[in-house]
GROMACS .gro file of C-alpha atoms in nm:
model
  378
    1MET     CA    1   4.337   1.843  -5.400
    2LEU     CA    2   4.256   1.503  -5.554
    3ARG     CA    3   4.505   1.336  -5.318
    4ARG     CA    4   4.339   1.498  -5.014
    5PHE     CA    5   3.993   1.399  -5.139
    6ARG     CA    6   4.106   1.038  -5.177
    7ALA     CA    7   4.256   1.043  -4.826
    8ASP     CA    8   3.927   1.175  -4.682
    9ILE     CA    9   3.734   0.901  -4.862
   10ALA     CA   10   3.972   0.637  -4.727
   11ALA     CA   11   3.938   0.770  -4.371
   12SER     CA   12   3.560   0.774  -4.400
   13THR     CA   13   3.564   0.419  -4.531
   14ARG     CA   14   3.771   0.305  -4.233
   15ARG     CA   15   3.533   0.476  -3.987
   16VAL     CA   16   3.231   0.311  -4.153
   17ALA     CA   17   3.403  -0.026  -4.145
   18ALA     CA   18   3.489   0.017  -3.778
   19GLY     CA   19   3.131   0.115  -3.701
   20LEU     CA   20   2.996  -0.187  -3.886
   21ALA     CA   21   3.232  -0.412  -3.694
   22VAL     CA   22   3.103  -0.275  -3.363
   23LEU     CA   23   2.743  -0.314  -3.478
   24ALA     CA   24   2.808  -0.671  -3.587
   25ALA     CA   25   2.960  -0.749  -3.249
   26LEU     CA   26   2.659  -0.601  -3.071
   27LEU     CA   27   2.415  -0.794  -3.287
   28SER     CA   28   2.605  -1.115  -3.233
   29GLY     CA   29   2.566  -1.067  -2.859
   30SER     CA   30   2.938  -1.085  -2.791
   31THR     CA   31   2.937  -0.750  -2.609
   32LEU     CA   32   2.572  -0.741  -2.493
   33PRO     CA   33   2.532  -0.752  -2.115
   34ALA     CA   34   2.358  -1.063  -1.977
   35ARG     CA   35   1.999  -1.017  -1.864
   36ALA     CA   36   1.991  -0.915  -1.500
   37GLU     CA   37   1.897  -1.179  -1.247
   38ILE     CA   38   1.566  -1.137  -1.064
   39ALA     CA   39   1.608  -1.081  -0.691
   40LEU     CA   40   1.305  -1.174  -0.478
   41THR     CA   41   1.246  -1.125  -0.107
   42ASP     CA   42   0.956  -1.326   0.032
   43VAL     CA   43   0.740  -1.245   0.336
   44THR     CA   44   0.974  -1.435   0.568
   45GLY     CA   45   1.260  -1.205   0.462
   46ARG     CA   46   1.434  -1.482   0.273
   47GLU     CA   47   1.607  -1.381  -0.050
   48VAL     CA   48   1.583  -1.590  -0.366
   49THR     CA   49   1.740  -1.519  -0.705
   50LEU     CA   50   1.602  -1.634  -1.041
   51ALA     CA   51   1.818  -1.643  -1.352
   52ALA     CA   52   1.511  -1.564  -1.567
   53PRO     CA   53   1.136  -1.505  -1.521
   54ALA     CA   54   0.952  -1.812  -1.397
   55LYS     CA   55   0.729  -1.968  -1.662
   56ARG     CA   56   0.620  -2.271  -1.458
   57LEU     CA   57   0.497  -2.195  -1.106
   58LEU     CA   58   0.383  -2.441  -0.843
   59ILE     CA   59   0.126  -2.298  -0.600
   60ASP     CA   60  -0.025  -2.456  -0.289
   61ASP     CA   61  -0.345  -2.247  -0.278
   62GLY     CA   62  -0.600  -2.205  -0.558
   63ARG     CA   63  -0.653  -1.843  -0.458
   64PHE     CA   64  -0.305  -1.771  -0.589
   65LEU     CA   65  -0.457  -1.839  -0.932
   66ILE     CA   66  -0.683  -1.536  -0.877
   67ALA     CA   67  -0.374  -1.330  -0.796
   68LEU     CA   68  -0.207  -1.445  -1.119
   69ALA     CA   69  -0.526  -1.350  -1.308
   70LEU     CA   70  -0.456  -0.989  -1.206
   71LEU     CA   71  -0.109  -1.010  -1.362
   72HIS     CA   72  -0.151  -1.223  -1.676
   73ARG     CA   73  -0.421  -1.241  -1.939
   74ASP     CA   74  -0.369  -1.618  -1.930
   75PRO     CA   75  -0.281  -1.703  -1.569
   76VAL     CA   76  -0.288  -2.077  -1.635
   77SER     CA   77  -0.004  -2.038  -1.885
   78VAL     CA   78   0.244  -1.965  -1.604
   79LEU     CA   79   0.142  -2.264  -1.390
   80ALA     CA   80   0.296  -2.609  -1.371
   81ALA     CA   81   0.099  -2.741  -1.072
   82TRP     CA   82  -0.174  -2.643  -0.829
   83PRO     CA   83  -0.381  -2.816  -0.556
   84ARG     CA   84  -0.707  -2.820  -0.754
   85ASP     CA   85  -0.873  -2.690  -0.436
   86ILE     CA   86  -1.181  -2.571  -0.623
   87ASN     CA   87  -1.368  -2.505  -0.297
   88ARG     CA   88  -1.133  -2.213  -0.229
   89ILE     CA   89  -1.224  -2.026  -0.548
   90GLY     CA   90  -1.582  -2.154  -0.593
   91ALA     CA   91  -1.728  -2.407  -0.834
   92ARG     CA   92  -1.871  -2.150  -1.076
   93THR     CA   93  -1.545  -1.953  -1.079
   94TYR     CA   94  -1.349  -2.268  -1.157
   95GLU     CA   95  -1.582  -2.346  -1.447
   96ALA     CA   96  -1.525  -1.995  -1.583
   97TYR     CA   97  -1.148  -2.047  -1.571
   98ARG     CA   98  -1.175  -2.390  -1.730
   99ALA     CA   99  -1.393  -2.257  -2.012
  100LYS     CA  100  -1.146  -1.981  -2.092
  101PHE     CA  101  -0.825  -2.172  -2.018
  102PRO     CA  102  -0.882  -2.547  -2.082
  103ALA     CA  103  -0.517  -2.621  -2.004
  104ILE     CA  104  -0.605  -2.593  -1.635
  105GLU     CA  105  -0.730  -2.951  -1.660
  106THR     CA  106  -0.383  -3.076  -1.755
  107LEU     CA  107  -0.191  -2.916  -1.467
  108ALA     CA  108  -0.019  -3.146  -1.220
  109LYS     CA  109  -0.194  -3.177  -0.882
  110VAL     CA  110  -0.008  -3.111  -0.558
  111ALA     CA  111  -0.110  -3.094  -0.194
  112SER     CA  112  -0.286  -2.780  -0.079
  113SER     CA  113  -0.177  -2.564   0.211
  114ALA     CA  114  -0.445  -2.742   0.415
  115GLY     CA  115  -0.283  -3.081   0.355
  116ALA     CA  116   0.053  -3.251   0.400
  117LEU     CA  117   0.334  -3.134   0.175
  118SER     CA  118   0.483  -3.397  -0.056
  119VAL     CA  119   0.837  -3.311  -0.167
  120GLU     CA  120   0.812  -3.585  -0.428
  121GLN     CA  121   0.507  -3.418  -0.586
  122VAL     CA  122   0.683  -3.082  -0.594
  123VAL     CA  123   0.995  -3.221  -0.759
  124ALA     CA  124   0.794  -3.428  -1.009
  125ALA     CA  125   0.609  -3.114  -1.128
  126ARG     CA  126   0.945  -2.956  -1.231
  127PRO     CA  127   0.843  -2.593  -1.162
  128ASP     CA  128   1.073  -2.296  -1.216
  129LEU     CA  129   0.956  -2.165  -0.878
  130ALA     CA  130   0.757  -2.319  -0.592
  131VAL     CA  131   0.526  -2.074  -0.412
  132PHE     CA  132   0.400  -2.173  -0.067
  133SER     CA  133   0.164  -2.016   0.187
  134LEU     CA  134   0.311  -1.865   0.503
  135GLY     CA  135   0.114  -2.097   0.731
  136SER     CA  136   0.221  -2.414   0.547
  137GLN     CA  137   0.569  -2.342   0.420
  138PRO     CA  138   0.811  -2.634   0.392
  139ALA     CA  139   1.014  -2.732   0.694
  140PRO     CA  140   1.388  -2.659   0.659
  141GLU     CA  141   1.463  -3.021   0.565
  142GLU     CA  142   1.185  -3.022   0.304
  143ARG     CA  143   1.301  -2.692   0.159
  144ALA     CA  144   1.655  -2.825   0.134
  145ARG     CA  145   1.537  -3.128  -0.062
  146ILE     CA  146   1.330  -2.914  -0.299
  147GLU     CA  147   1.615  -2.672  -0.358
  148ALA     CA  148   1.859  -2.960  -0.407
  149ALA     CA  149   1.642  -3.054  -0.707
  150GLY     CA  150   1.709  -2.707  -0.852
  151ILE     CA  151   1.370  -2.559  -0.758
  152PRO     CA  152   1.373  -2.219  -0.581
  153VAL     CA  153   1.119  -2.175  -0.298
  154VAL     CA  154   0.936  -1.859  -0.188
  155VAL     CA  155   0.667  -1.793   0.071
  156ILE     CA  156   0.380  -1.547   0.029
  157ASP     CA  157   0.080  -1.460   0.247
  158PHE     CA  158  -0.276  -1.357   0.169
  159PHE     CA  159  -0.415  -1.527   0.484
  160THR     CA  160  -0.235  -1.452   0.809
  161HIS     CA  161  -0.191  -1.074   0.785
  162PRO     CA  162  -0.345  -0.966   0.453
  163LEU     CA  163  -0.322  -0.590   0.500
  164THR     CA  164   0.052  -0.620   0.571
  165ASN     CA  165   0.164  -0.908   0.352
  166LEU     CA  166  -0.058  -0.897   0.046
  167GLU     CA  167   0.123  -0.611  -0.124
  168PRO     CA  168   0.475  -0.759  -0.101
  169SER     CA  169   0.334  -1.098  -0.195
  170LEU     CA  170   0.171  -0.974  -0.516
  171THR     CA  171   0.479  -0.766  -0.593
  172LEU     CA  172   0.689  -1.083  -0.567
  173LEU     CA  173   0.457  -1.274  -0.803
  174GLY     CA  174   0.479  -0.988  -1.051
  175ALA     CA  175   0.857  -0.971  -1.039
  176ALA     CA  176   0.894  -1.350  -1.058
  177THR     CA  177   0.675  -1.384  -1.368
  178ASP     CA  178   0.781  -1.073  -1.562
  179ALA     CA  179   0.460  -0.888  -1.471
  180THR     CA  180   0.594  -0.605  -1.256
  181ALA     CA  181   0.390  -0.335  -1.429
  182PRO     CA  182   0.047  -0.507  -1.394
  183ALA     CA  183   0.123  -0.582  -1.028
  184ALA     CA  184   0.216  -0.221  -0.960
  185ALA     CA  185  -0.095  -0.092  -1.139
  186PHE     CA  186  -0.335  -0.311  -0.942
  187LEU     CA  187  -0.162  -0.243  -0.611
  188ALA     CA  188  -0.178   0.132  -0.672
  189PHE     CA  189  -0.553   0.099  -0.736
  190ARG     CA  190  -0.600  -0.120  -0.427
  191ARG     CA  191  -0.395   0.116  -0.211
  192ALA     CA  192  -0.595   0.419  -0.322
  193ARG     CA  193  -0.927   0.248  -0.244
  194ILE     CA  194  -0.813   0.128   0.099
  195ASP     CA  195  -0.663   0.468   0.182
  196ALA     CA  196  -0.997   0.628   0.094
  197VAL     CA  197  -1.168   0.400   0.347
  198ARG     CA  198  -0.911   0.478   0.614
  199ALA     CA  199  -0.944   0.851   0.553
  200LYS     CA  200  -1.313   0.836   0.645
  201LEU     CA  201  -1.227   0.661   0.971
  202GLU     CA  202  -0.956   0.892   1.100
  203GLY     CA  203  -0.979   0.949   1.472
  204PRO     CA  204  -1.297   0.764   1.575
  205PRO     CA  205  -1.305   0.709   1.953
  206ASP     CA  206  -1.325   0.349   2.074
  207THR     CA  207  -1.691   0.397   2.165
  208GLU     CA  208  -1.766   0.423   1.792
  209ARG     CA  209  -1.613   0.082   1.716
  210PRO     CA  210  -1.904  -0.166   1.699
  211ARG     CA  211  -1.850  -0.517   1.830
  212VAL     CA  212  -1.831  -0.749   1.528
  213PHE     CA  213  -1.873  -1.125   1.518
  214LEU     CA  214  -1.762  -1.267   1.182
  215GLU     CA  215  -1.826  -1.641   1.159
  216PRO     CA  216  -1.629  -1.810   0.878
  217HIS     CA  217  -1.798  -2.115   0.720
  218ALA     CA  218  -2.101  -2.035   0.934
  219ALA     CA  219  -2.302  -2.340   1.047
  220MET     CA  220  -2.089  -2.586   0.850
  221THR     CA  221  -2.086  -2.800   1.165
  222ALA     CA  222  -2.306  -2.816   1.472
  223ASP     CA  223  -2.044  -2.676   1.708
  224CYS     CA  224  -2.014  -2.299   1.741
  225CYS     CA  225  -1.831  -2.089   1.646
  226ASN     CA  226  -1.548  -2.029   1.398
  227SER     CA  227  -1.391  -1.684   1.427
  228PRO     CA  228  -1.088  -1.486   1.316
  229GLY     CA  229  -0.848  -1.405   1.596
  230ARG     CA  230  -0.543  -1.181   1.572
  231GLY     CA  231  -0.496  -1.171   1.199
  232ASN     CA  232  -0.680  -1.285   0.885
  233VAL     CA  233  -1.008  -1.098   0.828
  234GLY     CA  234  -0.987  -0.986   1.190
  235ASP     CA  235  -0.722  -0.739   1.074
  236ILE     CA  236  -0.971  -0.600   0.822
  237ILE     CA  237  -1.247  -0.566   1.084
  238GLU     CA  238  -1.014  -0.359   1.301
  239ALA     CA  239  -0.888  -0.155   1.005
  240VAL     CA  240  -1.238  -0.049   0.904
  241GLY     CA  241  -1.337   0.066   1.250
  242GLY     CA  242  -1.485  -0.243   1.413
  243THR     CA  243  -1.391  -0.450   1.717
  244ASN     CA  244  -1.333  -0.815   1.634
  245ILE     CA  245  -1.467  -1.005   1.935
  246GLY     CA  246  -1.240  -1.301   1.858
  247ALA     CA  247  -0.916  -1.104   1.891
  248ALA     CA  248  -0.930  -1.095   2.271
  249VAL     CA  249  -0.925  -1.475   2.312
  250ILE     CA  250  -0.780  -1.625   1.991
  251PRO     CA  251  -0.404  -1.554   1.964
  252ARG     CA  252  -0.377  -1.698   1.612
  253ALA     CA  253  -0.528  -1.586   1.282
  254PHE     CA  254  -0.820  -1.827   1.316
  255GLY     CA  255  -0.985  -2.036   1.586
  256LYS     CA  256  -1.309  -2.110   1.771
  257LEU     CA  257  -1.529  -1.930   2.020
  258ASN     CA  258  -1.787  -2.096   2.241
  259LEU     CA  259  -2.143  -1.971   2.212
  260GLU     CA  260  -2.154  -1.851   2.572
  261TYR     CA  261  -1.864  -1.614   2.504
  262VAL     CA  262  -2.029  -1.481   2.188
  263ILE     CA  263  -2.357  -1.421   2.371
  264ALA     CA  264  -2.174  -1.238   2.652
  265GLN     CA  265  -2.004  -1.013   2.395
  266ASP     CA  266  -2.345  -0.926   2.245
  267PRO     CA  267  -2.212  -0.849   1.893
  268GLN     CA  268  -2.362  -0.543   1.727
  269VAL     CA  269  -2.276  -0.661   1.373
  270TYR     CA  270  -2.293  -1.025   1.263
  271ILE     CA  271  -2.131  -1.147   0.940
  272ALA     CA  272  -2.143  -1.507   0.818
  273THR     CA  273  -1.923  -1.642   0.540
  274GLY     CA  274  -2.009  -1.932   0.314
  275GLY     CA  275  -2.018  -2.049  -0.044
  276SER     CA  276  -2.082  -2.348  -0.265
  277HIS     CA  277  -1.850  -2.558  -0.045
  278MET     CA  278  -2.126  -2.538   0.219
  279GLU     CA  279  -2.370  -2.752   0.020
  280GLY     CA  280  -2.508  -3.028   0.240
  281THR     CA  281  -2.473  -2.824   0.560
  282ALA     CA  282  -2.703  -2.582   0.740
  283GLY     CA  283  -2.469  -2.303   0.638
  284LEU     CA  284  -2.468  -1.998   0.415
  285LEU     CA  285  -2.495  -2.060   0.040
  286ILE     CA  286  -2.376  -1.754  -0.147
  287GLY     CA  287  -2.184  -1.679  -0.464
  288PRO     CA  288  -2.254  -1.692  -0.838
  289GLU     CA  289  -2.410  -2.037  -0.805
  290TYR     CA  290  -2.706  -1.894  -0.610
  291SER     CA  291  -2.971  -1.626  -0.635
  292PRO     CA  292  -2.984  -1.342  -0.382
  293ALA     CA  293  -3.307  -1.492  -0.251
  294ARG     CA  294  -3.139  -1.829  -0.185
  295ALA     CA  295  -2.845  -1.659  -0.014
  296ARG     CA  296  -3.079  -1.456   0.206
  297GLU     CA  297  -3.285  -1.765   0.290
  298THR     CA  298  -2.980  -1.960   0.409
  299LEU     CA  299  -2.850  -1.659   0.602
  300ALA     CA  300  -3.180  -1.648   0.789
  301GLY     CA  301  -3.131  -2.013   0.876
  302VAL     CA  302  -2.783  -1.945   1.013
  303VAL     CA  303  -2.907  -1.686   1.264
  304ALA     CA  304  -3.208  -1.900   1.357
  305ARG     CA  305  -2.973  -2.122   1.559
  306PRO     CA  306  -3.020  -2.128   1.937
  307GLY     CA  307  -2.871  -1.826   2.113
  308PHE     CA  308  -2.843  -1.600   1.810
  309ALA     CA  309  -3.178  -1.425   1.845
  310GLY     CA  310  -3.052  -1.236   2.150
  311PHE     CA  311  -2.762  -1.069   1.967
  312ALA     CA  312  -2.790  -0.693   1.932
  313ALA     CA  313  -2.698  -0.748   1.565
  314VAL     CA  314  -3.010  -0.960   1.511
  315ARG     CA  315  -3.237  -0.725   1.707
  316ASP     CA  316  -3.107  -0.423   1.514
  317HIS     CA  317  -3.115  -0.595   1.174
  318ARG     CA  318  -2.740  -0.584   1.118
  319VAL     CA  319  -2.700  -0.939   0.986
  320HIS     CA  320  -2.493  -0.994   0.672
  321GLY     CA  321  -2.351  -1.273   0.456
  322LEU     CA  322  -2.022  -1.276   0.264
  323SER     CA  323  -1.878  -1.521   0.013
  324HIS     CA  324  -1.573  -1.683   0.171
  325GLN     CA  325  -1.406  -1.662  -0.170
  326MET     CA  326  -1.371  -1.287  -0.115
  327LEU     CA  327  -1.117  -1.356   0.160
  328ASN     CA  328  -0.749  -1.452   0.144
  329SER     CA  329  -0.678  -1.318  -0.204
  330PRO     CA  330  -0.613  -0.973  -0.357
  331LEU     CA  331  -0.989  -0.950  -0.403
  332ASP     CA  332  -1.015  -0.883  -0.030
  333LEU     CA  333  -1.026  -0.519  -0.142
  334PHE     CA  334  -1.398  -0.584  -0.191
  335THR     CA  335  -1.416  -0.722   0.164
  336VAL     CA  336  -1.253  -0.406   0.302
  337GLU     CA  337  -1.517  -0.191   0.135
  338ILE     CA  338  -1.825  -0.402   0.214
  339LEU     CA  339  -1.723  -0.447   0.579
  340ALA     CA  340  -1.671  -0.072   0.607
  341LYS     CA  341  -2.029  -0.017   0.482
  342TRP     CA  342  -2.173  -0.275   0.721
  343ILE     CA  343  -1.979  -0.159   1.027
  344HIS     CA  344  -2.017   0.216   0.967
  345PRO     CA  345  -2.319   0.249   0.734
  346GLU     CA  346  -2.359   0.624   0.786
  347ARG     CA  347  -1.998   0.708   0.706
  348PHE     CA  348  -1.993   0.488   0.397
  349ALA     CA  349  -2.340   0.540   0.259
  350GLY     CA  350  -2.193   0.669  -0.068
  351LEU     CA  351  -1.941   0.387  -0.115
  352ASP     CA  352  -2.036   0.179  -0.421
  353VAL     CA  353  -1.866  -0.159  -0.386
  354ASP     CA  354  -2.028  -0.288  -0.705
  355ARG     CA  355  -1.856  -0.007  -0.894
  356THR     CA  356  -1.521  -0.116  -0.748
  357VAL     CA  357  -1.589  -0.472  -0.865
  358ALA     CA  358  -1.679  -0.351  -1.214
  359GLU     CA  359  -1.356  -0.152  -1.240
  360VAL     CA  360  -1.141  -0.443  -1.124
  361ASN     CA  361  -1.318  -0.671  -1.374
  362GLU     CA  362  -1.265  -0.427  -1.658
  363ARG     CA  363  -0.911  -0.313  -1.587
  364PHE     CA  364  -0.736  -0.603  -1.422
  365LEU     CA  365  -0.892  -0.950  -1.403
  366ALA     CA  366  -0.852  -1.211  -1.675
  367VAL     CA  367  -1.177  -1.376  -1.554
  368PRO     CA  368  -1.441  -1.139  -1.412
  369VAL     CA  369  -1.586  -1.178  -1.064
  370GLU     CA  370  -1.953  -1.277  -1.059
  371GLY     CA  371  -2.197  -1.243  -0.770
  372PRO     CA  372  -2.386  -1.225  -0.548
  373ASN     CA  373  -2.093  -1.224  -0.306
  374TRP     CA  374  -2.256  -1.031  -0.021
  375ILE     CA  375  -2.606  -1.001   0.113
  376SER     CA  376  -2.792  -0.847   0.406
  377LEU     CA  377  -3.080  -1.017   0.583
  378ASP     CA  378  -3.302  -0.709   0.590
   0.00000   0.00000   0.00000
């Protein structure tokens, strides 16, 4: 009996020793699997693989900072370089980011999507990942030089076709920066809100689609008139049950209309965009830098230009102003809702856009949105 007991003890001791050896091997990492690579597919269909989450992004559009603020409590912490294009996010918004994240002042500066790409600037910033806009992506030779320096390149789009490309673009940013869950949560919220708008518009005949003239950067210059074409906010106008008068003659996302064409179209809804970047022009001043009264005053000046008084929109008091900073970023959810209210006021009388803003501020954004960002003349 004693011999058997001793044998059992010895066997148990060997099993424990073997188990400890396995545990030690696991803890030492000798048998742990390597962390999976991160596979990304950008909006051009190009596949890029990262060995680890990117901690130093280069972006060519300041509005991508707003996207990162939906994914990270400190969006500046994942940036290596940006264009410092403060006009695209608004002066007051930039000050709010700088107050909360002072490191934004130390980021390297690179060319914006509106300028000429400098490969030397990109390489000097030493990002883990370079993120470019669809409309200004590097040429093949430039991409090759950037990648030869060990910098992966991806292309995203919040501008050309926002309702199609915004979701995969934000998903990519989330995956690239180890923020998949926050990206999925915001996109689920955004999708639900947009689907609710679409549900109220199911099956309207074409005769119920008002003619809409949206003038970006309204009255910034003397010549008339900026307009979305096939794409950009024109996609949103069509999605919320309007007819974008620019789509018939502008084949790109953005272009110009002559005043005679606009008058002939007799728009039933007029929407100007503007912001603090319009200081010093006759254009719309709107955003957190201004009072509602000042925004309304400048909007009245915009439609006081020759030829505008004859628009059905002016006669019927359907004149509105929108902060341009609400476009070309994930915050265009607010644009979807406010345009729906302006284009179909009866259908969307109960839609509370301010409540949507409050929920996004509370649940998602690292730096809250401030207003006023939209206004009506009457």
